[in-house]
Amino acid sequence: MELNHTHDASRRSWLDSANLAGTDFPLQNLPLGVFRRKGSAETWRGGVAIGDQIVDLAALQSLPGLQDRVAKAMRAAAVPTLNGLLDQGPEAWQALRHGLFALLQDGSLLERRVREALVPQADAEHAVPVRIGDYTDFYTSLDHAVNCCRQFGIEVNPNFDWLPVGYHGRVSSIDVSGQQVYRPMGQYRMDQGSAPVYGPCQRLDYELEVGAVIGIGNARGTPIPLATAQQHIFGLCLLNDWSARDIQTWEMPPLGPFLAKNFATTLSPWIVTLEALLPYRQGWMRAPDRPQPLDYLHAPANAAHGAFDIRLEAAILSARQLAQGRKPRTLTHTSFRHQYWTLGQMIAHHTVGGCNLRPGDLLGSGTVSGPTPREAGALIELTVSGTQPVEIGDGEQRGFLEDGDTVVFRGGCEREGFARIGFGLNYATVMAAPAF
Amino acid sequence: MELNHTHDASRRSWLDSANLAGTDFPLQNLPLGVFRRKGSAETWRGGVAIGDQIVDLAALQSLPGLQDRVAKAMRAAAVPTLNGLLDQGPEAWQALRHGLFALLQDGSLLERRVREALVPQADAEHAVPVRIGDYTDFYTSLDHAVNCCRQFGIEVNPNFDWLPVGYHGRVSSIDVSGQQVYRPMGQYRMDQGSAPVYGPCQRLDYELEVGAVIGIGNARGTPIPLATAQQHIFGLCLLNDWSARDIQTWEMPPLGPFLAKNFATTLSPWIVTLEALLPYRQGWMRAPDRPQPLDYLHAPANAAHGAFDIRLEAAILSARQLAQGRKPRTLTHTSFRHQYWTLGQMIAHHTVGGCNLRPGDLLGSGTVSGPTPREAGALIELTVSGTQPVEIGDGEQRGFLEDGDTVVFRGGCEREGFARIGFGLNYATVMAAPAF
């Protein structure tokens, strides 16, 4: 995949809101989601974000004069999950992007017809855009690892240097932005050595992550080599890996997190395609003072399959702030480029033992933290396990999350000479633990 | 659910092979699977094992004179996955069992018609019988935990006494008995402190487990109480949780097993319903010298929602033994009744934080080991990490698995006055690691 006319920042849409400075969804982005009109009983179907509107692919699929492969891709996406589009492969994804780019570009002869297929984003509700077969969460930020381990007085485990540590997550509780997240009940210990107690989680946290949707799978027993690993990704979104720290600390040894994570995972509604993100891809290089990866994880230095420079923000809005219409105060400013392991390395490692990925599978990057304190992507780091609360504005402070808090993530790419590629919002609200 | 006429051991089938002593599939069992004729391009569909035959539910669904609810359950099961039948709920499952019992019983007026719907088991091949949404593997045998920890010179983690430790597993690589399992490539260390190497797994193992298929789910945020937890299970099967011990040791801290497990999981083809297993249900009691569970995991002592006494066996057949038609020598004789935590406790714990289960989800019990050495359900225990190889017959020994080895599990329930309820075979063969 190479830069092409769809990355040209000088191209504009006939839709004014797509040309506004700072929009997440200019003509050059065209991320995919699944939506319907809010509160309606309409069928869920695929849509593409442009400015403050959604192009309804179900409404557009019968447009006369479409190229066959564009029409075919639209039909596959005009249903409640995008898996059929994923199955058509990268040429179809590109055909759809390029077809929509032409239709939405200033001067398109079909503007009037396409306008009829627009739904305002403000009037829409979203569903998880793909049927997810398996969800894998990684732990690939060295800064996050160091920050967390320091609090337990331990060293980062030596395997961190050698492989992207990952574990399997829960699919059933993945939902889309706007979700209500019940504070989990569970077991934890008030101090080490005592018997556990049962109660509502006292240390509820978020984790600011990037999610990757697999577009092309592999057969069981056939690993995906690093050189082509990134081509297996359909696109990226923002992911909140909600975490119950007290439950996690107690349950984690020896088999990893379970109830501390499986009560909820929140995705942003839009999947930003890898083609849209091409201008933000970086070279890869392992610092010479760190162990160099084994061959199957060793990318050629400075090759174009390194990290993506996606700027990420996290904020908390209390119930009171939300009611008063306050703007969230950003607590975290970081970038996905800080991760120690790349998405390509995660895929190469995931499959090296023969495990098969399927289209629609979801990978989480693990918490994205950067080297400075305000680049930490979780409260456990920002507040040093709750001992140093952060100001969330309007005189309120947080050590961990309280009932009624709304966690808001934003993300986007910016680079001189290129259009901003935004991810939209990922937000969800903490509800009191159900009485039980 | 209570004992009824379908548990009456004196009832016989008109099919002779169902009445033979020692059959896994008498009239009182009636487990469900998904099959087609071997090597054919037939549609996969549900079937029920009886003696050495399969009742083809697709062929039987149009039988005149069936009760409506029996016909409805058959139609739901006459397709490539049993999820539609699960969705119909326990009354439908019972209607199907009782309807088939009547049709297969000696004296049925429909014998001739039902005979036309039989397919010999020897002529069939199987698929995974349900579309699995999520797979969770537990670690609930105290004997297994003690055996494994002893080898690393560590104590069993204190949380073992308080909760059924579990972690999320991989769905994509679950297959059915008869599977070929590629030896995984991966990272491991030759000795502690050294840098890892990359190569084929040197310590490939099996884990003898029981699998539970969830039949009724729960809403997110609504835990399943222990008192009714067992009612959420559709049925049980045998599960091989293949494990790469060298990869596992290196990758496991801190987030648990990943590549060490996700290359393959093998299920037996038949799901034995909970109703068939009723006579083998035991009372529950926690030994008074052990910590008593927290309330949400504390069953009334001796209530009938304890363990199931399912006798389990594991064996290895080398490629040479297989070629010579040898019978496998059983290495492990144990019972599922030994587990420290019950299936009901696993479900109550799994959902206590609000995680939702869905029909078709799979739970693995964790390795089933008993208190004596020959009751250990994995080679790492049986051979003390490979240092004390076991005899597999014909002069061959194993520390861990070799390429070409076929691992064979059997299971069944036996009790005076009741019919044997067997699980059929779970077998799969180890293939050399793919060149990469």
mmCIF file with all atom_site columns, N, CA, C and O in Angstrom, chain B residues 21-63:
data_model
loop_
_atom_site.group_PDB
_atom_site.id
_atom_site.type_symbol
_atom_site.label_atom_id
_atom_site.label_alt_id
_atom_site.label_comp_id
_atom_site.label_asym_id
_atom_site.label_entity_id
_atom_site.label_seq_id
_atom_site.pdbx_PDB_ins_code
_atom_site.Cartn_x
_atom_site.Cartn_y
_atom_site.Cartn_z
_atom_site.occupancy
_atom_site.B_iso_or_equiv
_atom_site.pdbx_formal_charge
_atom_site.auth_seq_id
_atom_site.auth_comp_id
_atom_site.auth_asym_id
_atom_site.auth_atom_id
_atom_site.pdbx_PDB_model_num
ATOM 1   N N  . ALA B 1 21 ? -23.202 -54.604 27.003 1.00 0.00 ? 21 ALA B N  1
ATOM 2   C CA . ALA B 1 21 ? -22.517 -54.161 28.220 1.00 0.00 ? 21 ALA B CA 1
ATOM 3   C C  . ALA B 1 21 ? -21.288 -53.353 27.809 1.00 0.00 ? 21 ALA B C  1
ATOM 4   O O  . ALA B 1 21 ? -20.572 -53.730 26.886 1.00 0.00 ? 21 ALA B O  1
ATOM 5   N N  . GLY B 1 22 ? -21.065 -52.254 28.456 1.00 0.00 ? 22 GLY B N  1
ATOM 6   C CA . GLY B 1 22 ? -19.856 -51.477 28.187 1.00 0.00 ? 22 GLY B CA 1
ATOM 7   C C  . GLY B 1 22 ? -19.999 -50.466 27.072 1.00 0.00 ? 22 GLY B C  1
ATOM 8   O O  . GLY B 1 22 ? -19.082 -49.671 26.837 1.00 0.00 ? 22 GLY B O  1
ATOM 9   N N  . THR B 1 23 ? -21.128 -50.412 26.375 1.00 0.00 ? 23 THR B N  1
ATOM 10  C CA . THR B 1 23 ? -21.258 -49.388 25.334 1.00 0.00 ? 23 THR B CA 1
ATOM 11  C C  . THR B 1 23 ? -21.251 -48.009 25.981 1.00 0.00 ? 23 THR B C  1
ATOM 12  O O  . THR B 1 23 ? -21.766 -47.825 27.092 1.00 0.00 ? 23 THR B O  1
ATOM 13  N N  . ASP B 1 24 ? -20.680 -47.037 25.273 1.00 0.00 ? 24 ASP B N  1
ATOM 14  C CA . ASP B 1 24 ? -20.728 -45.663 25.763 1.00 0.00 ? 24 ASP B CA 1
ATOM 15  C C  . ASP B 1 24 ? -22.110 -45.049 25.573 1.00 0.00 ? 24 ASP B C  1
ATOM 16  O O  . ASP B 1 24 ? -22.444 -44.056 26.229 1.00 0.00 ? 24 ASP B O  1
ATOM 17  N N  . PHE B 1 25 ? -22.872 -45.600 24.644 1.00 0.00 ? 25 PHE B N  1
ATOM 18  C CA . PHE B 1 25 ? -24.086 -44.911 24.198 1.00 0.00 ? 25 PHE B CA 1
ATOM 19  C C  . PHE B 1 25 ? -25.348 -45.771 24.293 1.00 0.00 ? 25 PHE B C  1
ATOM 20  O O  . PHE B 1 25 ? -25.971 -46.105 23.277 1.00 0.00 ? 25 PHE B O  1
ATOM 21  N N  . PRO B 1 26 ? -25.739 -46.143 25.522 1.00 0.00 ? 26 PRO B N  1
ATOM 22  C CA . PRO B 1 26 ? -26.999 -46.863 25.684 1.00 0.00 ? 26 PRO B CA 1
ATOM 23  C C  . PRO B 1 26 ? -28.178 -45.906 25.499 1.00 0.00 ? 26 PRO B C  1
ATOM 24  O O  . PRO B 1 26 ? -27.980 -44.695 25.337 1.00 0.00 ? 26 PRO B O  1
ATOM 25  N N  . LEU B 1 27 ? -29.363 -46.452 25.563 1.00 0.00 ? 27 LEU B N  1
ATOM 26  C CA . LEU B 1 27 ? -30.601 -45.663 25.437 1.00 0.00 ? 27 LEU B CA 1
ATOM 27  C C  . LEU B 1 27 ? -30.658 -44.521 26.448 1.00 0.00 ? 27 LEU B C  1
ATOM 28  O O  . LEU B 1 27 ? -31.261 -43.470 26.189 1.00 0.00 ? 27 LEU B O  1
ATOM 29  N N  . GLN B 1 28 ? -30.032 -44.676 27.586 1.00 0.00 ? 28 GLN B N  1
ATOM 30  C CA . GLN B 1 28 ? -30.115 -43.689 28.666 1.00 0.00 ? 28 GLN B CA 1
ATOM 31  C C  . GLN B 1 28 ? -29.155 -42.508 28.469 1.00 0.00 ? 28 GLN B C  1
ATOM 32  O O  . GLN B 1 28 ? -29.168 -41.560 29.249 1.00 0.00 ? 28 GLN B O  1
ATOM 33  N N  . ASN B 1 29 ? -28.298 -42.548 27.433 1.00 0.00 ? 29 ASN B N  1
ATOM 34  C CA . ASN B 1 29 ? -27.302 -41.488 27.256 1.00 0.00 ? 29 ASN B CA 1
ATOM 35  C C  . ASN B 1 29 ? -27.792 -40.427 26.267 1.00 0.00 ? 29 ASN B C  1
ATOM 36  O O  . ASN B 1 29 ? -28.093 -39.311 26.645 1.00 0.00 ? 29 ASN B O  1
ATOM 37  N N  . LEU B 1 30 ? -27.851 -40.764 24.990 1.00 0.00 ? 30 LEU B N  1
ATOM 38  C CA . LEU B 1 30 ? -28.370 -39.877 23.935 1.00 0.00 ? 30 LEU B CA 1
ATOM 39  C C  . LEU B 1 30 ? -27.631 -38.533 23.839 1.00 0.00 ? 30 LEU B C  1
ATOM 40  O O  . LEU B 1 30 ? -28.256 -37.453 23.841 1.00 0.00 ? 30 LEU B O  1
ATOM 41  N N  . PRO B 1 31 ? -26.301 -38.563 23.717 1.00 0.00 ? 31 PRO B N  1
ATOM 42  C CA . PRO B 1 31 ? -25.542 -37.320 23.579 1.00 0.00 ? 31 PRO B CA 1
ATOM 43  C C  . PRO B 1 31 ? -25.661 -36.751 22.172 1.00 0.00 ? 31 PRO B C  1
ATOM 44  O O  . PRO B 1 31 ? -25.898 -37.483 21.215 1.00 0.00 ? 31 PRO B O  1
ATOM 45  N N  . LEU B 1 32 ? -25.469 -35.454 22.076 1.00 0.00 ? 32 LEU B N  1
ATOM 46  C CA . LEU B 1 32 ? -25.621 -34.761 20.789 1.00 0.00 ? 32 LEU B CA 1
ATOM 47  C C  . LEU B 1 32 ? -24.282 -34.368 20.178 1.00 0.00 ? 32 LEU B C  1
ATOM 48  O O  . LEU B 1 32 ? -23.360 -33.940 20.881 1.00 0.00 ? 32 LEU B O  1
ATOM 49  N N  . GLY B 1 33 ? -24.232 -34.468 18.858 1.00 0.00 ? 33 GLY B N  1
ATOM 50  C CA . GLY B 1 33 ? -23.046 -34.007 18.129 1.00 0.00 ? 33 GLY B CA 1
ATOM 51  C C  . GLY B 1 33 ? -23.460 -33.474 16.771 1.00 0.00 ? 33 GLY B C  1
ATOM 52  O O  . GLY B 1 33 ? -24.646 -33.417 16.445 1.00 0.00 ? 33 GLY B O  1
ATOM 53  N N  . VAL B 1 34 ? -22.466 -33.074 15.995 1.00 0.00 ? 34 VAL B N  1
ATOM 54  C CA . VAL B 1 34 ? -22.713 -32.613 14.618 1.00 0.00 ? 34 VAL B CA 1
ATOM 55  C C  . VAL B 1 34 ? -21.823 -33.454 13.705 1.00 0.00 ? 34 VAL B C  1
ATOM 56  O O  . VAL B 1 34 ? -20.636 -33.636 13.988 1.00 0.00 ? 34 VAL B O  1
ATOM 57  N N  . PHE B 1 35 ? -22.405 -33.981 12.618 1.00 0.00 ? 35 PHE B N  1
ATOM 58  C CA . PHE B 1 35 ? -21.681 -34.965 11.807 1.00 0.00 ? 35 PHE B CA 1
ATOM 59  C C  . PHE B 1 35 ? -22.091 -34.871 10.339 1.00 0.00 ? 35 PHE B C  1
ATOM 60  O O  . PHE B 1 35 ? -23.046 -34.186 9.984  1.00 0.00 ? 35 PHE B O  1
ATOM 61  N N  . ARG B 1 36 ? -21.356 -35.594 9.512  1.00 0.00 ? 36 ARG B N  1
ATOM 62  C CA . ARG B 1 36 ? -21.779 -35.924 8.149  1.00 0.00 ? 36 ARG B CA 1
ATOM 63  C C  . ARG B 1 36 ? -21.053 -37.213 7.753  1.00 0.00 ? 36 ARG B C  1
ATOM 64  O O  . ARG B 1 36 ? -20.141 -37.661 8.471  1.00 0.00 ? 36 ARG B O  1
ATOM 65  N N  . ARG B 1 37 ? -21.436 -37.795 6.622  1.00 0.00 ? 37 ARG B N  1
ATOM 66  C CA . ARG B 1 37 ? -20.729 -39.006 6.192  1.00 0.00 ? 37 ARG B CA 1
ATOM 67  C C  . ARG B 1 37 ? -19.290 -38.648 5.821  1.00 0.00 ? 37 ARG B C  1
ATOM 68  O O  . ARG B 1 37 ? -19.050 -37.649 5.149  1.00 0.00 ? 37 ARG B O  1
ATOM 69  N N  . LYS B 1 38 ? -18.363 -39.480 6.294  1.00 0.00 ? 38 LYS B N  1
ATOM 70  C CA . LYS B 1 38 ? -16.928 -39.245 6.125  1.00 0.00 ? 38 LYS B CA 1
ATOM 71  C C  . LYS B 1 38 ? -16.563 -38.961 4.669  1.00 0.00 ? 38 LYS B C  1
ATOM 72  O O  . LYS B 1 38 ? -16.966 -39.705 3.780  1.00 0.00 ? 38 LYS B O  1
ATOM 73  N N  . GLY B 1 39 ? -15.822 -37.912 4.450  1.00 0.00 ? 39 GLY B N  1
ATOM 74  C CA . GLY B 1 39 ? -15.328 -37.619 3.112  1.00 0.00 ? 39 GLY B CA 1
ATOM 75  C C  . GLY B 1 39 ? -16.390 -37.108 2.156  1.00 0.00 ? 39 GLY B C  1
ATOM 76  O O  . GLY B 1 39 ? -16.104 -36.835 0.991  1.00 0.00 ? 39 GLY B O  1
ATOM 77  N N  . SER B 1 40 ? -17.608 -36.926 2.632  1.00 0.00 ? 40 SER B N  1
ATOM 78  C CA . SER B 1 40 ? -18.680 -36.451 1.749  1.00 0.00 ? 40 SER B CA 1
ATOM 79  C C  . SER B 1 40 ? -18.733 -34.937 1.772  1.00 0.00 ? 40 SER B C  1
ATOM 80  O O  . SER B 1 40 ? -18.059 -34.291 2.562  1.00 0.00 ? 40 SER B O  1
ATOM 81  N N  . ALA B 1 41 ? -19.548 -34.384 0.875  1.00 0.00 ? 41 ALA B N  1
ATOM 82  C CA . ALA B 1 41 ? -19.786 -32.941 0.907  1.00 0.00 ? 41 ALA B CA 1
ATOM 83  C C  . ALA B 1 41 ? -21.172 -32.659 1.475  1.00 0.00 ? 41 ALA B C  1
ATOM 84  O O  . ALA B 1 41 ? -21.762 -31.611 1.224  1.00 0.00 ? 41 ALA B O  1
ATOM 85  N N  . GLU B 1 42 ? -21.700 -33.631 2.229  1.00 0.00 ? 42 GLU B N  1
ATOM 86  C CA . GLU B 1 42 ? -23.014 -33.437 2.840  1.00 0.00 ? 42 GLU B CA 1
ATOM 87  C C  . GLU B 1 42 ? -23.010 -32.238 3.774  1.00 0.00 ? 42 GLU B C  1
ATOM 88  O O  . GLU B 1 42 ? -21.963 -31.850 4.304  1.00 0.00 ? 42 GLU B O  1
ATOM 89  N N  . THR B 1 43 ? -24.187 -31.692 4.028  1.00 0.00 ? 43 THR B N  1
ATOM 90  C CA . THR B 1 43 ? -24.335 -30.637 5.027  1.00 0.00 ? 43 THR B CA 1
ATOM 91  C C  . THR B 1 43 ? -24.098 -31.221 6.416  1.00 0.00 ? 43 THR B C  1
ATOM 92  O O  . THR B 1 43 ? -24.566 -32.314 6.725  1.00 0.00 ? 43 THR B O  1
ATOM 93  N N  . TRP B 1 44 ? -23.360 -30.474 7.247  1.00 0.00 ? 44 TRP B N  1
ATOM 94  C CA . TRP B 1 44 ? -23.218 -30.881 8.644  1.00 0.00 ? 44 TRP B CA 1
ATOM 95  C C  . TRP B 1 44 ? -24.582 -30.742 9.317  1.00 0.00 ? 44 TRP B C  1
ATOM 96  O O  . TRP B 1 44 ? -25.307 -29.790 9.074  1.00 0.00 ? 44 TRP B O  1
ATOM 97  N N  . ARG B 1 45 ? -24.906 -31.700 10.187 1.00 0.00 ? 45 ARG B N  1
ATOM 98  C CA . ARG B 1 45 ? -26.180 -31.601 10.916 1.00 0.00 ? 45 ARG B CA 1
ATOM 99  C C  . ARG B 1 45 ? -26.067 -32.339 12.244 1.00 0.00 ? 45 ARG B C  1
ATOM 100 O O  . ARG B 1 45 ? -25.178 -33.144 12.452 1.00 0.00 ? 45 ARG B O  1
ATOM 101 N N  . GLY B 1 46 ? -27.026 -32.050 13.107 1.00 0.00 ? 46 GLY B N  1
ATOM 102 C CA . GLY B 1 46 ? -27.030 -32.658 14.428 1.00 0.00 ? 46 GLY B CA 1
ATOM 103 C C  . GLY B 1 46 ? -27.359 -34.131 14.369 1.00 0.00 ? 46 GLY B C  1
ATOM 104 O O  . GLY B 1 46 ? -28.117 -34.588 13.504 1.00 0.00 ? 46 GLY B O  1
ATOM 105 N N  . GLY B 1 47 ? -26.779 -34.876 15.300 1.00 0.00 ? 47 GLY B N  1
ATOM 106 C CA . GLY B 1 47 ? -27.070 -36.291 15.418 1.00 0.00 ? 47 GLY B CA 1
ATOM 107 C C  . GLY B 1 47 ? -26.957 -36.708 16.876 1.00 0.00 ? 47 GLY B C  1
ATOM 108 O O  . GLY B 1 47 ? -26.391 -35.993 17.690 1.00 0.00 ? 47 GLY B O  1
ATOM 109 N N  . VAL B 1 48 ? -27.536 -37.877 17.173 1.00 0.00 ? 48 VAL B N  1
ATOM 110 C CA . VAL B 1 48 ? -27.509 -38.394 18.540 1.00 0.00 ? 48 VAL B CA 1
ATOM 111 C C  . VAL B 1 48 ? -26.905 -39.787 18.501 1.00 0.00 ? 48 VAL B C  1
ATOM 112 O O  . VAL B 1 48 ? -27.305 -40.618 17.674 1.00 0.00 ? 48 VAL B O  1
ATOM 113 N N  . ALA B 1 49 ? -25.931 -40.029 19.382 1.00 0.00 ? 49 ALA B N  1
ATOM 114 C CA . ALA B 1 49 ? -25.267 -41.341 19.395 1.00 0.00 ? 49 ALA B CA 1
ATOM 115 C C  . ALA B 1 49 ? -26.133 -42.364 20.113 1.00 0.00 ? 49 ALA B C  1
ATOM 116 O O  . ALA B 1 49 ? -26.661 -42.113 21.199 1.00 0.00 ? 49 ALA B O  1
ATOM 117 N N  . ILE B 1 50 ? -26.261 -43.533 19.491 1.00 0.00 ? 50 ILE B N  1
ATOM 118 C CA . ILE B 1 50 ? -26.980 -44.657 20.109 1.00 0.00 ? 50 ILE B CA 1
ATOM 119 C C  . ILE B 1 50 ? -26.254 -45.933 19.681 1.00 0.00 ? 50 ILE B C  1
ATOM 120 O O  . ILE B 1 50 ? -26.122 -46.200 18.482 1.00 0.00 ? 50 ILE B O  1
ATOM 121 N N  . GLY B 1 51 ? -25.746 -46.692 20.656 1.00 0.00 ? 51 GLY B N  1
ATOM 122 C CA . GLY B 1 51 ? -24.967 -47.887 20.327 1.00 0.00 ? 51 GLY B CA 1
ATOM 123 C C  . GLY B 1 51 ? -23.831 -47.513 19.386 1.00 0.00 ? 51 GLY B C  1
ATOM 124 O O  . GLY B 1 51 ? -23.077 -46.587 19.662 1.00 0.00 ? 51 GLY B O  1
ATOM 125 N N  . ASP B 1 52 ? -23.749 -48.222 18.247 1.00 0.00 ? 52 ASP B N  1
ATOM 126 C CA . ASP B 1 52 ? -22.691 -47.891 17.280 1.00 0.00 ? 52 ASP B CA 1
ATOM 127 C C  . ASP B 1 52 ? -23.222 -47.047 16.121 1.00 0.00 ? 52 ASP B C  1
ATOM 128 O O  . ASP B 1 52 ? -22.597 -46.959 15.071 1.00 0.00 ? 52 ASP B O  1
ATOM 129 N N  . GLN B 1 53 ? -24.373 -46.449 16.302 1.00 0.00 ? 53 GLN B N  1
ATOM 130 C CA . GLN B 1 53 ? -25.034 -45.667 15.248 1.00 0.00 ? 53 GLN B CA 1
ATOM 131 C C  . GLN B 1 53 ? -25.214 -44.210 15.666 1.00 0.00 ? 53 GLN B C  1
ATOM 132 O O  . GLN B 1 53 ? -25.048 -43.859 16.837 1.00 0.00 ? 53 GLN B O  1
ATOM 133 N N  . ILE B 1 54 ? -25.583 -43.400 14.674 1.00 0.00 ? 54 ILE B N  1
ATOM 134 C CA . ILE B 1 54 ? -25.989 -42.018 14.916 1.00 0.00 ? 54 ILE B CA 1
ATOM 135 C C  . ILE B 1 54 ? -27.399 -41.844 14.381 1.00 0.00 ? 54 ILE B C  1
ATOM 136 O O  . ILE B 1 54 ? -27.683 -42.243 13.245 1.00 0.00 ? 54 ILE B O  1
ATOM 137 N N  . VAL B 1 55 ? -28.286 -41.257 15.180 1.00 0.00 ? 55 VAL B N  1
ATOM 138 C CA . VAL B 1 55 ? -29.602 -40.875 14.679 1.00 0.00 ? 55 VAL B CA 1
ATOM 139 C C  . VAL B 1 55 ? -29.435 -39.525 13.985 1.00 0.00 ? 55 VAL B C  1
ATOM 140 O O  . VAL B 1 55 ? -29.048 -38.542 14.619 1.00 0.00 ? 55 VAL B O  1
ATOM 141 N N  . ASP B 1 56 ? -29.723 -39.509 12.693 1.00 0.00 ? 56 ASP B N  1
ATOM 142 C CA . ASP B 1 56 ? -29.581 -38.297 11.886 1.00 0.00 ? 56 ASP B CA 1
ATOM 143 C C  . ASP B 1 56 ? -30.815 -37.417 12.112 1.00 0.00 ? 56 ASP B C  1
ATOM 144 O O  . ASP B 1 56 ? -31.901 -37.724 11.635 1.00 0.00 ? 56 ASP B O  1
ATOM 145 N N  . LEU B 1 57 ? -30.655 -36.311 12.836 1.00 0.00 ? 57 LEU B N  1
ATOM 146 C CA . LEU B 1 57 ? -31.817 -35.495 13.202 1.00 0.00 ? 57 LEU B CA 1
ATOM 147 C C  . LEU B 1 57 ? -32.418 -34.783 11.987 1.00 0.00 ? 57 LEU B C  1
ATOM 148 O O  . LEU B 1 57 ? -33.614 -34.496 11.967 1.00 0.00 ? 57 LEU B O  1
ATOM 149 N N  . ALA B 1 58 ? -31.596 -34.531 10.986 1.00 0.00 ? 58 ALA B N  1
ATOM 150 C CA . ALA B 1 58 ? -32.141 -33.915 9.769  1.00 0.00 ? 58 ALA B CA 1
ATOM 151 C C  . ALA B 1 58 ? -33.059 -34.893 9.047  1.00 0.00 ? 58 ALA B C  1
ATOM 152 O O  . ALA B 1 58 ? -34.083 -34.508 8.486  1.00 0.00 ? 58 ALA B O  1
ATOM 153 N N  . ALA B 1 59 ? -32.696 -36.174 9.074  1.00 0.00 ? 59 ALA B N  1
ATOM 154 C CA . ALA B 1 59 ? -33.519 -37.180 8.412  1.00 0.00 ? 59 ALA B CA 1
ATOM 155 C C  . ALA B 1 59 ? -34.781 -37.467 9.223  1.00 0.00 ? 59 ALA B C  1
ATOM 156 O O  . ALA B 1 59 ? -35.807 -37.850 8.669  1.00 0.00 ? 59 ALA B O  1
ATOM 157 N N  . LEU B 1 60 ? -34.692 -37.278 10.525 1.00 0.00 ? 60 LEU B N  1
ATOM 158 C CA . LEU B 1 60 ? -35.796 -37.660 11.414 1.00 0.00 ? 60 LEU B CA 1
ATOM 159 C C  . LEU B 1 60 ? -36.825 -36.559 11.605 1.00 0.00 ? 60 LEU B C  1
ATOM 160 O O  . LEU B 1 60 ? -37.954 -36.800 12.019 1.00 0.00 ? 60 LEU B O  1
ATOM 161 N N  . GLN B 1 61 ? -36.439 -35.308 11.299 1.00 0.00 ? 61 GLN B N  1
ATOM 162 C CA . GLN B 1 61 ? -37.293 -34.180 11.682 1.00 0.00 ? 61 GLN B CA 1
ATOM 163 C C  . GLN B 1 61 ? -38.669 -34.203 11.011 1.00 0.00 ? 61 GLN B C  1
ATOM 164 O O  . GLN B 1 61 ? -39.607 -33.623 11.527 1.00 0.00 ? 61 GLN B O  1
ATOM 165 N N  . SER B 1 62 ? -38.760 -34.885 9.860  1.00 0.00 ? 62 SER B N  1
ATOM 166 C CA . SER B 1 62 ? -40.045 -34.887 9.153  1.00 0.00 ? 62 SER B CA 1
ATOM 167 C C  . SER B 1 62 ? -40.887 -36.116 9.497  1.00 0.00 ? 62 SER B C  1
ATOM 168 O O  . SER B 1 62 ? -41.910 -36.373 8.863  1.00 0.00 ? 62 SER B O  1
ATOM 169 N N  . LEU B 1 63 ? -40.465 -36.870 10.494 1.00 0.00 ? 63 LEU B N  1
ATOM 170 C CA . LEU B 1 63 ? -41.208 -38.059 10.918 1.00 0.00 ? 63 LEU B CA 1
ATOM 171 C C  . LEU B 1 63 ? -42.629 -37.641 11.313 1.00 0.00 ? 63 LEU B C  1
ATOM 172 O O  . LEU B 1 63 ? -42.801 -36.741 12.123 1.00 0.00 ? 63 LEU B O  1
#
